[in-house]
Amino acid sequence: MAQTYYMVPAERIQIANDQETISLGGKTLRFVEAPMLHWPETMFTYLQENRTLFPCDFFGSHVAKGLYDDEVEDLLVHAQRYWGEIMMPFRTMAQKALEKIKKLEIDIIAPSHGPIHRNTERILEAYEKWAKGETKQKATIVYATMWNNTEKMIHPIAETLASEGIETALYNLAFADIGDLTKDLVDSRAIVLGAPTVLGGAHPLAVYATYLVKALRPPLKFGVVLSSYGWGGGALKHVQEILGSSKIEVVGAMEINGPPTEGNIKQIVEFGKMLARKIKEQV
Ligand SMILES: Cc1cc2nc3c(=O)[nH]c(=O)nc-3n(C[C@H](O)[C@H](O)[C@H](O)COP(=O)(O)O)c2cc1C
């Protein structure tokens, strides 16, 4: 990578293996291999004398204000968003790295993005949870809509979930910040996706959101897909194709012509109740 990106000549490169140390004179660097967090060559560096870990992007956040973690309001929210955007697909590698650094005594974690953690316990606890894929009784609800028909299907399920005591995060994809959506996927147990038909498939924004779910691999357990079409439909099939062999159990799927009827709404409310039950039963 150093050669490819920065044209560092081979003779200037010294390869450090896992757990190898290099003395700089009074300061000792220990190297800890932590591959795929989030590039193949990721390696943490531990500065022994200062009990400081430089973990590359791990424990990072996309925030450029505040030198230390306690100087940034809601830092954990930023860190959760960063986890979702960058680290979530690599949960297994993250678990391995967390296990490895347990042996180190760490006072400071200084990632390459975002503030330095001097409250190391807080971020380590959060990472333990996220890496294990611990979820809350929470559903993320995302939808696209052109003429509000899909939106009319989304509202009753959102209301049902909320009245069943499920935490909900609702996103109209036309206005949503995709990073915010990703942050909510980190600890959601379920997703509700609203996707109207456009040109025989799902609306492009719904395709985008579905693809993100597939690529980022959030620890979602359950899903509901709701769709409205004008003549031939196709969005439901398209969404299912993108999700492919994902482990999400689809609790309910509905594709209707035009706006929802009273009967459709009743069935959507039933989907909501069933989804809430599944979310609550899952530990
Ligand atoms: C640009 C555009 C393309 C569409 N393409 C299709 C299509 O290929 N097949 C179909 O069944 N309906 C199609 N429709 C109709 C919509 O799917 C239908 O109006 C649906 O009720 C819209 O849901 P919404 O109100 O949530 O946007 C299209 C509508 C628009 C605006």
XYZ file of N, CA and C and ligand atoms in Angstrom, residues 144-151 196-201 203 228-234 256-259, ligand 1:
109
model
N -39.241 5.117 -0.057
C -39.280 6.108 -1.134
C -40.743 6.224 -1.542
N -41.114 7.370 -2.025
C -42.498 7.528 -2.486
C -42.551 8.674 -3.478
N -43.400 8.525 -4.522
C -43.541 9.610 -5.505
C -44.868 10.312 -5.325
N -45.937 9.498 -5.163
C -47.295 10.045 -5.029
C -47.903 9.725 -3.664
N -47.062 9.366 -2.723
C -47.451 9.130 -1.314
C -48.232 7.841 -1.059
N -48.388 6.989 -2.057
C -49.126 5.741 -1.813
C -48.329 4.805 -0.898
N -47.043 4.667 -1.181
C -46.192 3.829 -0.318
C -46.119 4.449 1.075
N -46.040 5.769 1.107
C -45.991 6.455 2.412
C -47.243 6.133 3.233
N -41.889 1.848 -3.942
C -42.821 1.829 -5.071
C -42.142 1.323 -6.349
N -42.975 0.921 -7.295
C -42.420 0.431 -8.566
C -42.111 1.586 -9.507
N -40.936 1.549 -10.095
C -40.532 2.473 -11.160
C -39.898 1.626 -12.258
N -40.452 1.730 -13.445
C -39.911 1.024 -14.616
C -39.659 -0.459 -14.345
N -40.668 -1.096 -13.796
C -40.623 -2.546 -13.611
C -39.767 -3.034 -12.457
N -39.163 -2.100 -11.714
C -38.357 -2.496 -10.550
C -38.633 -1.567 -9.386
N -38.050 1.654 -6.873
C -37.611 3.052 -6.993
C -36.090 3.117 -6.721
N -46.188 -0.104 -3.567
C -47.344 0.262 -4.381
C -46.910 0.335 -5.848
N -47.806 -0.090 -6.740
C -47.472 -0.025 -8.167
C -48.673 0.503 -8.951
N -48.435 0.834 -10.234
C -49.502 1.382 -11.076
C -50.131 0.351 -11.980
N -49.328 -0.510 -12.571
C -49.882 -1.523 -13.486
C -49.215 -2.889 -13.294
N -47.947 -3.051 -13.576
C -47.388 -4.416 -13.534
C -46.613 -4.776 -12.277
N -46.248 -3.792 -11.444
C -45.461 -4.068 -10.240
C -44.024 -4.475 -10.556
N -43.370 -5.085 -9.603
C -41.995 -5.572 -9.801
C -41.031 -5.141 -8.700
N -49.237 -3.650 -3.618
C -50.634 -3.337 -3.954
C -50.712 -2.353 -5.114
N -51.866 -2.328 -5.744
C -52.105 -1.424 -6.862
C -52.662 -0.098 -6.333
N -51.897 0.992 -6.538
C -52.367 2.316 -6.109
C -52.305 2.498 -4.602
N -53.243 3.337 -4.068
C -53.203 3.600 -2.618
C -53.762 2.424 -1.820
C -41.572 7.467 -13.299
C -42.568 6.406 -12.938
C -42.399 5.137 -13.402
C -43.324 4.120 -13.061
N -43.102 2.847 -13.511
C -43.994 1.880 -13.188
C -43.820 0.532 -13.656
O -42.899 0.222 -14.397
N -44.715 -0.399 -13.289
C -45.777 -0.109 -12.486
O -46.526 -1.008 -12.128
N -45.969 1.153 -12.011
C -45.113 2.162 -12.350
N -45.313 3.423 -11.903
C -46.511 3.734 -11.102
C -46.217 3.773 -9.636
O -45.585 2.583 -9.211
C -47.531 3.954 -8.861
O -48.052 5.226 -9.173
C -47.402 3.814 -7.382
O -48.664 3.861 -6.777
C -46.531 4.907 -6.839
O -46.346 4.750 -5.470
P -45.946 6.036 -4.609
O -47.158 6.921 -4.529
O -45.519 5.522 -3.272
O -44.835 6.723 -5.326
C -44.427 4.427 -12.250
C -44.586 5.738 -11.795
C -43.676 6.714 -12.113
C -43.864 8.120 -11.610
